[in-house]
Coordinates of C-alpha atoms and ligand atoms in Angstrom, one line a residue:
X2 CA 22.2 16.7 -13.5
X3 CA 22.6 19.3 -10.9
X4 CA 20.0 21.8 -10.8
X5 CA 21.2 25.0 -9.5
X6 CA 20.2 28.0 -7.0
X7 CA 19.1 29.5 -10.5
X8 CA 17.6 26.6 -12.2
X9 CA 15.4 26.3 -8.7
X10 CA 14.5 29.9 -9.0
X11 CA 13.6 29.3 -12.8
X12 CA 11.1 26.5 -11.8
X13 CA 9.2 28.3 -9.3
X14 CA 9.2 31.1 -11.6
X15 CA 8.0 29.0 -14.3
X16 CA 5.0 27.5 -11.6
X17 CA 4.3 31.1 -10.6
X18 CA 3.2 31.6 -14.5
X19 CA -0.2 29.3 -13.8
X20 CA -0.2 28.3 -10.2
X21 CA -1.4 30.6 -7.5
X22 CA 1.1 32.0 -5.2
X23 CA -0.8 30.9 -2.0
X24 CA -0.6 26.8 -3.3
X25 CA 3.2 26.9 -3.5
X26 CA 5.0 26.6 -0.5
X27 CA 8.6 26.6 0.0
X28 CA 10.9 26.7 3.0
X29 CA 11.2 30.5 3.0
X30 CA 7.8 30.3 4.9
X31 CA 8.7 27.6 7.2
X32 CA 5.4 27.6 9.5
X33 CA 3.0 26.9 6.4
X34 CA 5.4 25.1 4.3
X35 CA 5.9 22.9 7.0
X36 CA 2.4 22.1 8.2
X37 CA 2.0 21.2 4.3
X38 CA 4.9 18.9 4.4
X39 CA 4.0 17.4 7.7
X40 CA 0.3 17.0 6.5
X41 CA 0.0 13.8 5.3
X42 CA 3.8 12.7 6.3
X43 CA 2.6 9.2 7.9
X44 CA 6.0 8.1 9.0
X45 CA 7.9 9.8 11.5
X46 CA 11.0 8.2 10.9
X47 CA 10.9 10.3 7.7
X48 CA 10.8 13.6 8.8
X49 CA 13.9 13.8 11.6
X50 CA 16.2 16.6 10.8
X51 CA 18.3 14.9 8.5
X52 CA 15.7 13.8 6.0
X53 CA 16.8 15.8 2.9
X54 CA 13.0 18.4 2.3
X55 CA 11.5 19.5 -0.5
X56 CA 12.8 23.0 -2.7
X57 CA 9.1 23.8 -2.7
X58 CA 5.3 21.7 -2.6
X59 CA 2.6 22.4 -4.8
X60 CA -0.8 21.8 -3.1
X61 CA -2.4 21.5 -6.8
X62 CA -6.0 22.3 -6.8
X63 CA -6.6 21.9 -10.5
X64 CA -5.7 19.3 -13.4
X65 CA -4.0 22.0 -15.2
X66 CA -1.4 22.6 -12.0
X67 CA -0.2 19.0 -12.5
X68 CA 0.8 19.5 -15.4
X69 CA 2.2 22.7 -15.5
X70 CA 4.5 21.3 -12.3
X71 CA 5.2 18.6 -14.8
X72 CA 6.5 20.8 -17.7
X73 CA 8.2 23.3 -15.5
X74 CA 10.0 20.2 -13.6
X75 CA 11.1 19.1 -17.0
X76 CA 12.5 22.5 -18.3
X77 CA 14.2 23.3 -15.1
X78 CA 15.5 20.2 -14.1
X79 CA 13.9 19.6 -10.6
X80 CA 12.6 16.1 -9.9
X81 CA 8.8 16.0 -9.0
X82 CA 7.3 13.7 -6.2
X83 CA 4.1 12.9 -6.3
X84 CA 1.8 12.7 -2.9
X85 CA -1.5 11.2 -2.8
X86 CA -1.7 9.6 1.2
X87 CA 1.2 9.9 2.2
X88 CA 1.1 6.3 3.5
X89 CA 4.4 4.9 1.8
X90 CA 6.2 2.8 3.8
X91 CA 9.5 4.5 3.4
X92 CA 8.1 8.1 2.9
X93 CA 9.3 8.2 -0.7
X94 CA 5.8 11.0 -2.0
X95 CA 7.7 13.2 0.1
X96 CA 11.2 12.5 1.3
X97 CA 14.3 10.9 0.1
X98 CA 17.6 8.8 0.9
X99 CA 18.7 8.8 -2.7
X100 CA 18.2 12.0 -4.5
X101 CA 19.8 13.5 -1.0
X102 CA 22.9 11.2 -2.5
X103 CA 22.9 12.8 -5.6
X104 CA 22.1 16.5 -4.0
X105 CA 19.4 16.3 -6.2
X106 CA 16.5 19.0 -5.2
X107 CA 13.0 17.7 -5.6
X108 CA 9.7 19.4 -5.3
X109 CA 6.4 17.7 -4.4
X110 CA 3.6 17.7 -6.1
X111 CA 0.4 17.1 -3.4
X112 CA -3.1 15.9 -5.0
X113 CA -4.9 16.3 -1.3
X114 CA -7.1 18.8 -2.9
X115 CA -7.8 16.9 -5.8
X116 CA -10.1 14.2 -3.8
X117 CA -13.5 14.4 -5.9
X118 CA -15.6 11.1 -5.9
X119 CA -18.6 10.5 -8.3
X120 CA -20.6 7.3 -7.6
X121 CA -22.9 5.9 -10.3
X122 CA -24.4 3.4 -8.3
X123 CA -26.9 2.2 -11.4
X124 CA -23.9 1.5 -13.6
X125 CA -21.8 0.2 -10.5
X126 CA -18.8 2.2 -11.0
X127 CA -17.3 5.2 -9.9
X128 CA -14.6 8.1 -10.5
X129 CA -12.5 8.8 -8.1
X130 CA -9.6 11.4 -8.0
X131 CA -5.9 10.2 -6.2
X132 CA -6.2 12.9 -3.4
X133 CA -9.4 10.7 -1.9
X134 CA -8.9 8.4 1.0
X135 CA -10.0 5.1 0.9
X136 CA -12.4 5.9 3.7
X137 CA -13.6 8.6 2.0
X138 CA -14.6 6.0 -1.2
X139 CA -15.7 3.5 1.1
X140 CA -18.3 6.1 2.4
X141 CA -19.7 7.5 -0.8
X142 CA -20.3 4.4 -1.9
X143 CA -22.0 3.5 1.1
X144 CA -23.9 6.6 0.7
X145 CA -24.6 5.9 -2.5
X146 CA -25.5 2.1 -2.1
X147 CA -25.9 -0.7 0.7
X148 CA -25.3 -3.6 -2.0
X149 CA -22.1 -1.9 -3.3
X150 CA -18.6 -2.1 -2.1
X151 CA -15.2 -1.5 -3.6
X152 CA -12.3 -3.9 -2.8
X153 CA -9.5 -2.3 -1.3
X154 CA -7.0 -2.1 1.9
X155 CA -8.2 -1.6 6.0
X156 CA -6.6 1.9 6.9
X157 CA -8.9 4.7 6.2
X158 CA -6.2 6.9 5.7
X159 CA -4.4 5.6 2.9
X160 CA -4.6 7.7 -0.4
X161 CA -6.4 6.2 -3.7
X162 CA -3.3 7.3 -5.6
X163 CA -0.5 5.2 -4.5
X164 CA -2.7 2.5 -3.2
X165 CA -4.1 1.6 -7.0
X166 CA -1.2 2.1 -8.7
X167 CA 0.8 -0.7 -6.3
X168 CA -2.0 -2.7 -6.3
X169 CA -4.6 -2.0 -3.2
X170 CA -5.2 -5.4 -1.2
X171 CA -8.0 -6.0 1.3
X172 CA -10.8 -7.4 2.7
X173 CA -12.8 -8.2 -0.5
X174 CA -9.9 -9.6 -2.4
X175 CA -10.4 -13.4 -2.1
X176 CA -14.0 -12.2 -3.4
X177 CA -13.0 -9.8 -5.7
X178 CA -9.5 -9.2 -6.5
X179 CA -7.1 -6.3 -5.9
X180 CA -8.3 -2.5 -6.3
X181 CA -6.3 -2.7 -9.4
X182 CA -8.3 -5.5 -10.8
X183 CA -10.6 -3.1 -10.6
X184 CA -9.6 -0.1 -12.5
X185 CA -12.0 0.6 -15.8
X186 CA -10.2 3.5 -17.1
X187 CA -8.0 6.4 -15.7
X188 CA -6.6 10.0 -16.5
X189 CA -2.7 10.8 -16.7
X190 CA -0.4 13.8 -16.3
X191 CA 3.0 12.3 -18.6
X192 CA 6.4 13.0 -18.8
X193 CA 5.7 15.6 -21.3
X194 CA 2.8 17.4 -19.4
X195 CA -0.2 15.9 -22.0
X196 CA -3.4 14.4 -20.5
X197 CA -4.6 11.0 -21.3
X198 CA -7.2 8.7 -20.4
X199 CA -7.7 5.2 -21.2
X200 CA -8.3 5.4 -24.7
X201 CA -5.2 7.7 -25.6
X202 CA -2.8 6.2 -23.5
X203 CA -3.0 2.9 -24.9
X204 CA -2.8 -0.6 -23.2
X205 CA 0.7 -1.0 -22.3
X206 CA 0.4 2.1 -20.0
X207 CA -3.3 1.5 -18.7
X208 CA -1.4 -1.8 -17.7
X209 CA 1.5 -0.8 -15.8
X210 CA -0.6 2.1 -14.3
X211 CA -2.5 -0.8 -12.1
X212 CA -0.2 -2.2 -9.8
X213 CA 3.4 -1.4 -11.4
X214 CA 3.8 1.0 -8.0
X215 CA 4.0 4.3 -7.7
X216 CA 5.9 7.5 -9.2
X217 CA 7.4 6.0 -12.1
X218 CA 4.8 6.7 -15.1
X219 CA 3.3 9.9 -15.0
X220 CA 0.8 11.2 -12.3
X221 CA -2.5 9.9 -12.1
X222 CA -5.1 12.1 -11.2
X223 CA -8.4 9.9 -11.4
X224 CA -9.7 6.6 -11.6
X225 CA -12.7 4.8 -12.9
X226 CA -13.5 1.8 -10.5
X227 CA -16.1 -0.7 -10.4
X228 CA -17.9 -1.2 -7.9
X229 CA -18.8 -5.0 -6.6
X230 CA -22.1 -6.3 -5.4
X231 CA -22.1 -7.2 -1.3
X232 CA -25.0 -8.6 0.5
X233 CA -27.1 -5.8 2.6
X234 CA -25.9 -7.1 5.5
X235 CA -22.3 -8.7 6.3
X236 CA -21.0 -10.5 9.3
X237 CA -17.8 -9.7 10.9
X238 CA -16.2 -10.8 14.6
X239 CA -12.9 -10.7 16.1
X240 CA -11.8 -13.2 18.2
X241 CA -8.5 -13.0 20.7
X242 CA -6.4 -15.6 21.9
X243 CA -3.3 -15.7 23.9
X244 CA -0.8 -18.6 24.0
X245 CA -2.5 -20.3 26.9
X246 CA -5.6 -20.3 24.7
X247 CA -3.9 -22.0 22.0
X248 CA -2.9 -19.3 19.7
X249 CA -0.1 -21.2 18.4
X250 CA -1.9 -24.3 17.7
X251 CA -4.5 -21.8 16.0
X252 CA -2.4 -20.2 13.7
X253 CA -0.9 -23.1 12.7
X254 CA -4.7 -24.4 11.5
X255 CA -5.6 -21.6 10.0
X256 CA -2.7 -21.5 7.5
X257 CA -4.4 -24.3 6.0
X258 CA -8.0 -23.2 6.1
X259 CA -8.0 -19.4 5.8
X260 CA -6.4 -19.7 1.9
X261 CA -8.7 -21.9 0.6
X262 CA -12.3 -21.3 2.6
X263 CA -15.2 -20.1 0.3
X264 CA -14.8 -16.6 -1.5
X265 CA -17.2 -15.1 0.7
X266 CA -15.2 -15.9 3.8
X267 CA -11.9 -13.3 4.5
X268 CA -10.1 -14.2 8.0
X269 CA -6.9 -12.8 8.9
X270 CA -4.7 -12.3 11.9
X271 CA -3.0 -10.0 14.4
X272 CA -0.3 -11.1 16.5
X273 CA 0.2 -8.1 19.0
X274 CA 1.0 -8.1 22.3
X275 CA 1.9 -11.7 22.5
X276 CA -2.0 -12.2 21.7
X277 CA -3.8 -13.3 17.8
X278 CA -6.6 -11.4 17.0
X279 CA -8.8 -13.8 14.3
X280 CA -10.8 -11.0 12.3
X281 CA -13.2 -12.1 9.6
X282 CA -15.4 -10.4 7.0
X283 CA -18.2 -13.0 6.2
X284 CA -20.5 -11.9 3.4
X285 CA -23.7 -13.2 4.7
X286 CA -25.4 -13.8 8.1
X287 CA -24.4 -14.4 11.3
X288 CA -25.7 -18.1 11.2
X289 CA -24.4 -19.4 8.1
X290 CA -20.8 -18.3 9.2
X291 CA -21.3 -19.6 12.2
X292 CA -22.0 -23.2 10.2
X293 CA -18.9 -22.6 7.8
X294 CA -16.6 -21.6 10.8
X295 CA -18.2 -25.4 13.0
X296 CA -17.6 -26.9 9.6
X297 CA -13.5 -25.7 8.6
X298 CA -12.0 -24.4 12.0
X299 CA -14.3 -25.9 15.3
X300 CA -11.1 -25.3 17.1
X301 CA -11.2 -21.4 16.8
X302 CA -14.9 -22.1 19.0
X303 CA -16.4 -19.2 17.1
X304 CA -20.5 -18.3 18.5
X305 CA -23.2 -16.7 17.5
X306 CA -22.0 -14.0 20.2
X307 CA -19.2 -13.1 18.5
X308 CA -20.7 -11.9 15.2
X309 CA -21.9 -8.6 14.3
X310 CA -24.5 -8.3 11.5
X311 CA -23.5 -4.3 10.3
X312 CA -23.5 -2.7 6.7
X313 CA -20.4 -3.7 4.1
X314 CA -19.5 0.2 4.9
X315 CA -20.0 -0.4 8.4
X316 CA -17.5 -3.6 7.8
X317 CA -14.6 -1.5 6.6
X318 CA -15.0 1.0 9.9
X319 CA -14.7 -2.4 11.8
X320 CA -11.1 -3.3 9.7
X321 CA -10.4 0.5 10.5
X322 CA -10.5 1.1 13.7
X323 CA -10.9 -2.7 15.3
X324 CA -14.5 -1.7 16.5
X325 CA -17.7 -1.1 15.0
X326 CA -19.4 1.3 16.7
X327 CA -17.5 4.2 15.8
X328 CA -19.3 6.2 13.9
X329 CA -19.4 5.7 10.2
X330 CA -18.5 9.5 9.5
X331 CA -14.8 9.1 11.1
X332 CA -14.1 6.9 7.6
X333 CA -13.9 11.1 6.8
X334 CA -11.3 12.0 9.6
X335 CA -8.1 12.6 7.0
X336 CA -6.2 12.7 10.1
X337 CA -7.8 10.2 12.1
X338 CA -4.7 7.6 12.7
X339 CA -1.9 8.9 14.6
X340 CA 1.6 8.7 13.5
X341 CA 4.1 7.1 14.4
X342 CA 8.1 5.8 13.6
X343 CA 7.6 3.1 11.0
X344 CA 9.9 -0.2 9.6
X345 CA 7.9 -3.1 7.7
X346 CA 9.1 -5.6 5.6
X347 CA 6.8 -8.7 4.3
X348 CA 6.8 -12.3 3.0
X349 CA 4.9 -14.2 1.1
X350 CA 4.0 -17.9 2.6
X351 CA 3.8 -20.7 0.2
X352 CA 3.8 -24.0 2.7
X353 CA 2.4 -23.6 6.0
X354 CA 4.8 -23.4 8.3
X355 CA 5.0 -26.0 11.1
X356 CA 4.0 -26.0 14.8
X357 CA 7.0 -26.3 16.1
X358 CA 8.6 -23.2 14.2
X359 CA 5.8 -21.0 15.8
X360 CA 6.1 -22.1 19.1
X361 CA 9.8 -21.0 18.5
X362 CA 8.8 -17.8 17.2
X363 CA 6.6 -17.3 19.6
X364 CA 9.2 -17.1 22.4
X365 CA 12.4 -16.1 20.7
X366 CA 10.7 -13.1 19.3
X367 CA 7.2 -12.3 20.0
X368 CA 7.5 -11.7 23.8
X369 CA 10.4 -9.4 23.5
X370 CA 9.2 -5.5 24.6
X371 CA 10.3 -4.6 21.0
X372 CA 8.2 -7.2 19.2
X373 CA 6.3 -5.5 16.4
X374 CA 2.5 -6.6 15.4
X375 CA 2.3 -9.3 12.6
X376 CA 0.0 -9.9 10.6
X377 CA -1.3 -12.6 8.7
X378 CA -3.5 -11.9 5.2
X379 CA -5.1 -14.8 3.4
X380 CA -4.7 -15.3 -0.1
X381 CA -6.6 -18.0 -2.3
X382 CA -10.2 -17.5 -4.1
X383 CA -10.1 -15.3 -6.9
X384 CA -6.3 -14.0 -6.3
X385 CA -5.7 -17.5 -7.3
X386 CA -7.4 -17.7 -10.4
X387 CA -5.9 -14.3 -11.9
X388 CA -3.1 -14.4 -14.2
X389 CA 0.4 -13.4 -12.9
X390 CA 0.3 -11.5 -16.2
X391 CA -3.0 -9.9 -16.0
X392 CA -1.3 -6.7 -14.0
X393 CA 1.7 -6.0 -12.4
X394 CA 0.9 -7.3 -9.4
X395 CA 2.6 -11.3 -9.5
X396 CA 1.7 -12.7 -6.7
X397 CA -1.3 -15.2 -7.7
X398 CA -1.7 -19.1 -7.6
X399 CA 0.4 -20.5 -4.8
X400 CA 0.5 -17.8 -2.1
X401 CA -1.1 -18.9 1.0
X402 CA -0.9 -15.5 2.6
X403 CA 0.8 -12.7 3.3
X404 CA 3.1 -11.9 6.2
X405 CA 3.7 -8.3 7.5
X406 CA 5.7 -7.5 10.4
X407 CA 4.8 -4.1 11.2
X408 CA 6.9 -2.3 13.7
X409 CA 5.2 0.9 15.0
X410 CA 6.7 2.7 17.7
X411 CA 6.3 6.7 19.6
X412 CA 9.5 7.2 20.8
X413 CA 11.7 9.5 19.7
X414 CA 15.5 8.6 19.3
X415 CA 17.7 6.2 17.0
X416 CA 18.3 3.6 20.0
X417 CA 15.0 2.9 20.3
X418 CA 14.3 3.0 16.6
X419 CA 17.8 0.7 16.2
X420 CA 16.4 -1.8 18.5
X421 CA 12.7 -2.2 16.9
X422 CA 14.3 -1.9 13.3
X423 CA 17.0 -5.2 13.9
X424 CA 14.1 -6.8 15.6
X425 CA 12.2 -7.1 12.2
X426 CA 15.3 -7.4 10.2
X427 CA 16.3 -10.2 12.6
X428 CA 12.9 -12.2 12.5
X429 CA 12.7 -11.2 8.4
X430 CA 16.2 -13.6 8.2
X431 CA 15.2 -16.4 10.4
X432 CA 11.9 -16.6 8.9
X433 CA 13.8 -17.0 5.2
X434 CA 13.9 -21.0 4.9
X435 CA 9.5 -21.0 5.6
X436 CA 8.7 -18.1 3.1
X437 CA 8.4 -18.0 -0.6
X438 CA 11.8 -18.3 -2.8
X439 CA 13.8 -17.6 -5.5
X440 CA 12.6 -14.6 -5.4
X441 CA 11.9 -14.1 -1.9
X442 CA 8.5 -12.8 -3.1
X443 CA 7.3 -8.8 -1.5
X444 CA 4.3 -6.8 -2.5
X445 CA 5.0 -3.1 -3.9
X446 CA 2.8 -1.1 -1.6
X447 CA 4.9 -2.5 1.4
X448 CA 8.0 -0.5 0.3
X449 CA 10.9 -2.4 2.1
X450 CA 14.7 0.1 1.0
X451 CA 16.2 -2.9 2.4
X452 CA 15.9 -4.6 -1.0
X453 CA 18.5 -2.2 -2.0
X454 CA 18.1 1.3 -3.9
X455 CA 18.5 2.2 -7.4
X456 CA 21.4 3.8 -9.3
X457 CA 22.1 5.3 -12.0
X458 CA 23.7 4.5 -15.3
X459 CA 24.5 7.5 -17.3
X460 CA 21.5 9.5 -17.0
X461 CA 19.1 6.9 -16.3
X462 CA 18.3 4.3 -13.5
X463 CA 20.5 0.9 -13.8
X464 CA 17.9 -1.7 -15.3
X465 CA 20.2 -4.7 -14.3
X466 CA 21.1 -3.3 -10.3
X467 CA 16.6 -2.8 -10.0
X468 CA 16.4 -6.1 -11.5
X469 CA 18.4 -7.9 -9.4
X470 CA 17.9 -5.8 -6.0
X471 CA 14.0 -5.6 -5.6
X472 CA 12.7 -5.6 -9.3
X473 CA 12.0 -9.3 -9.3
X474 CA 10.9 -9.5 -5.7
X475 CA 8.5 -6.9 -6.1
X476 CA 7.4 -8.4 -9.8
X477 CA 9.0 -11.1 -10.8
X478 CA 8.3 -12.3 -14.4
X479 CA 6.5 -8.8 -15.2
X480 CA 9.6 -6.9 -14.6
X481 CA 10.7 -6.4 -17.8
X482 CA 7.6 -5.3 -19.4
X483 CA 7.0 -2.3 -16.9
X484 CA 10.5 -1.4 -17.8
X485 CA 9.5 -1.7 -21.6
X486 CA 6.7 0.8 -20.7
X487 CA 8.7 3.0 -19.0
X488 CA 11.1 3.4 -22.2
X489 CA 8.2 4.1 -23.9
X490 CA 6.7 6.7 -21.6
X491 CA 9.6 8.2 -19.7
X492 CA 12.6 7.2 -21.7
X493 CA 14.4 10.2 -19.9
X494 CA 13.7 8.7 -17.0
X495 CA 12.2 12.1 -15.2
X496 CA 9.9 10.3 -12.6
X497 CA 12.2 8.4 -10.3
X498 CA 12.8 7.7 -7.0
X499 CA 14.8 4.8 -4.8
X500 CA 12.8 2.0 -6.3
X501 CA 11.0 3.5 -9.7
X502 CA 11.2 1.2 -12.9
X503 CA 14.1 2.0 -14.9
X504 CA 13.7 2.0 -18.9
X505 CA 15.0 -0.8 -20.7
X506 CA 19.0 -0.6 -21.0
X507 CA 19.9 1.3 -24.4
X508 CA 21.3 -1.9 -27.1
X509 CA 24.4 -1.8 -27.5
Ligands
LIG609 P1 1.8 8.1 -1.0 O1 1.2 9.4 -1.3 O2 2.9 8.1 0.0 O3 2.3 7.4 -2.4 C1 3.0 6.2 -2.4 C2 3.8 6.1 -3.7 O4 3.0 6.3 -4.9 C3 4.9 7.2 -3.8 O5 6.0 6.7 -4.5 C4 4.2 8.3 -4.5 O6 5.2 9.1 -5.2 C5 3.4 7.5 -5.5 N1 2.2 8.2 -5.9 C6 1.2 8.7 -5.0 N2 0.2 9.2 -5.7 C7 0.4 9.0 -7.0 C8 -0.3 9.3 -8.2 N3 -1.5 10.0 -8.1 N4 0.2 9.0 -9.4 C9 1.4 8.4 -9.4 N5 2.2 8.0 -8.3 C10 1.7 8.4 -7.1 N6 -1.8 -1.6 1.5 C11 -2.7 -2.6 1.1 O7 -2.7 -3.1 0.0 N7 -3.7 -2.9 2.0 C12 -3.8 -2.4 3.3 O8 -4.7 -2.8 4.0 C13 -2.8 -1.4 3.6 N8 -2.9 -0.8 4.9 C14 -2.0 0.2 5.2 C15 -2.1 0.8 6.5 C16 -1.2 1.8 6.8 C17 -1.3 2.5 8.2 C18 -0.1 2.2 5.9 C19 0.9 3.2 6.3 C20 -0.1 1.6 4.7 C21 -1.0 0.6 4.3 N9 -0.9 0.0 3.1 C22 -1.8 -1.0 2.7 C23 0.1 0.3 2.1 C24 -0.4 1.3 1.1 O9 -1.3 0.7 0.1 C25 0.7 2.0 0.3 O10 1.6 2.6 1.2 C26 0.2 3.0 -0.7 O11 1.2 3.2 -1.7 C27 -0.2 4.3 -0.1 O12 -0.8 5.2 -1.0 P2 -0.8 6.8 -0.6 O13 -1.4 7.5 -1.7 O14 -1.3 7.0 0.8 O15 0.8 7.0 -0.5

């Protein structure tokens, strides 16, 4: 439903009851409202003029703000978003397509402020609020320990919040797992305003909570992590090769090395700029990797020169910022990436796919101007050996890796964004016969809209049209339960957005 001029009035009203004035900011002060807005807003493409704004954002700054933003959202009919990063792929914590559809006003609810991180490095876990970065966990912990780390994605930038609840995939994961795997306990805002950790919000929500995306349980404002053991020192290197250095032939063996080396060993590629850049994180010394790399890939002609022995929090400035000696305090810098127009979609690879199809690729599509970077995660090790069940996330035993393409671009203007966006639509459709099937398989924390948006049926999001559209891409045979959990949690259905889990239809 509709809410009005008066209802919007009646919610800010309701906020002004417990929130201070100065954290509310709506468009009637345009020059702070929008340097709130534009704060975190990662992806230009998602704040042109014509991107339907916010009635108002709360920069909450207490526990207590969350929730009363909850309960006034609720009373007054206006739709909250919730911001952590900012990172989403398709801008959904602070813009929208679909409730622009439905003239719905939304206000969003930013947990910035809320970025406290306590490290217990004797018990190896932490607590860590949603408004952190991961760079900012990567260098408490660091602080805190040189034999700790905590598994988790490469950008810096990226928020705790929406990165745990979709999953969080990174470097450490063949070792270790997803963040998500790593979640001990956490604290919730629900649909009715309560608070609840672990204990009171019972399994079935703890569950979804860790890796069942973002938005559409409640609002998380905290996390309990564990931390993992990592040697004192790690080895990483990054090695480039362009076609004429046999990149294709490369790629093509590392497919069927890079998935099932030891745990210890994560190697990954670029493809930018017609070149592959072969990045590893080795945990151990320079020489013993050098031994693993003669013994699975000899072609790669990997040295002693290319490693660099450096700190696990040293590593994760290295998958930040392709370098590692940039200071360790710029894992700090909140605005330390620059933005840019964004379209990604993603596949999940199953069989390696042959020589003869990359060389194809290679020259259809990857020397074209508009050719966007790929890249190329490895599955395998302990991914493999997790149920599909355990969390949300599906995507276990049988994935070889992950394929991104990642089209970043600075220009302003839809022909330039036309042409980058049909590039990697284009190469998404030819790559369909080499990628995973039935469903053509995509992780939740790369947001693709393409999959198709939601709708509503009566009051509430259509199960069947999210089923069929992106719910059993993004989570195949765990669909159903999230939506289960959302009928139990948010049967009203107040936290939605394009791609939130709808509640179970209503029996007939
Ligand atoms: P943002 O604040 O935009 O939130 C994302 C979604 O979660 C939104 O729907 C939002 O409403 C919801 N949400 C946010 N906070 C919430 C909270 N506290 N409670 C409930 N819902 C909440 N992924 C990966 O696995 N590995 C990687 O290496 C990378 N690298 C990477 C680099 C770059 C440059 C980008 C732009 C993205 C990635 N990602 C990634 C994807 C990233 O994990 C994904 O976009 C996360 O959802 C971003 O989390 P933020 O909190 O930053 O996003």
């Amino acid at each position: 439903s509709l809410a009005s001029t008066a209802a919007i009035d009646e919610f800010l009203g309701c906020l002004s009851a417990d929130i201070p004035s100065r954290l509310i900011q709506t468009p009637a002060t345009p020059s702070s409202y929008s340097a709130l807005l534009l704060s975190t807003a990662r992806n230009l493409r998602y704040i042109l003029p014509d991107t339907s704004k916010p009635l108002g954002i709360i920069a909450a700054t207490e526990h207590a703000h969350v929730q009363t933003t909850v309960r006034c959202g609720r009373r007054h009919g206006v739709r909250v978003r919730v911001r952590s990063g900012g990172h989403d792929y398709e801008g959904l914590s602070y813009a929208s397509v679909h409730l622009h559809k439905h003239n719905e006003p939304f206000a969003v609810l930013d947990l910035a402020t809320l970025r406290a991180i306590h490290v217990d490095p004797a018990r190896a876990e932490a607590w860590v609020e949603s408004g952190a970065t991961l760079g900012e966990l990567y260098y408490a912990v660091g602080a805190a320990s040189r034999s700790l780390g905590f598994p988790a994605g490469s950008c810096p930038t990226v928020g705790i919040g929406g990165h745990l609840s979709g999953g969080g995939f990174g470097s450490l994961a063949r070792k270790y797992g997803l963040s998500a795997d790593n979640v001990l306990d956490a604290l919730v805002v629900d649909a009715d305003g309560r608070l609840m950790n672990r204990s009171s919000m019972g399994e079935d929500l703890f569950w979804a909570i860790r890796g069942g995306g973002g938005e559409s349980f409640g609002v998380v404002l905290s996390w309990k992590v564990r931390l993992v053991p990592v040697p004192e020192t790690v080895t990483v290197f990054s090695i480039v090769r362009s076609r004429n250095q046999s990149a294709i032939e490369l790629i093509t063996k590392w497919q069927e090395m890079a998935p099932v080396s030891p745990q210890e060993l994560y190697l990954r590629v670029l493809v930018l700029n017609q070149q592959a850049n072969f990045q590893a994180l080795f945990l151990g010394r320079c020489g013993d990797l050098r031994r693993l790399m003669q013994d699975r890939f000899p072609e790669l002609g990997m040295t002693e020169q290319n490693c660099r022995e450096v700190s696990w929090v040293q590593s994760t400035v290295f998958f930040g910022f392709s370098a590692t000696s940039i200071p360790l305090v710029q894992l700090l810098n909140r605005s330390s990436n620059p933005r840019y127009y964004l379209k990604v979609k993603s596949d999940h690879v199953q069989e390696p796919i042959p020589r003869d199809v990359w060389e194809s690729i290679w020259t259809a599509w990857l020397e074209k101007p508009e050719a966007a970077l790929l890249m190329l995660d490895p599955y395998g090790g302990l991914m493999s050996s997790i149920s599909p069940s355990e969390t949300p996330f599906p995507h276990r035993q049988g994935n070889l890796y992950q394929l991104q393409y990642y089209s970043f671009w600075y220009e302003n203007g839809t022909a330039v964004a036309e042409k980058r966006m049909s590039w990697v639509r284009g190469l998404h459709k030819e790559m369909e016969p080499y990628v995973s099937k039935n469903p053509r398989a995509v992780y939740v924390n790369y947001r693709d809209l393409d999959l198709g948006t939601n709708e509503l049926d009566g009051d509430v999001t259509s199960y069947e049209k999210a089923r069929v559209s992106w719910g059993d891409k993004y989570f195949k045979g765990n669909f159903k339960r999230l939506a289960a959990v959302k009928t139990m949690v948010d049967p009203h259905d107040f936290f939605r957005n394009e791609q939130s889990i709808p509640p179970l239809p209503a029996a007939k």
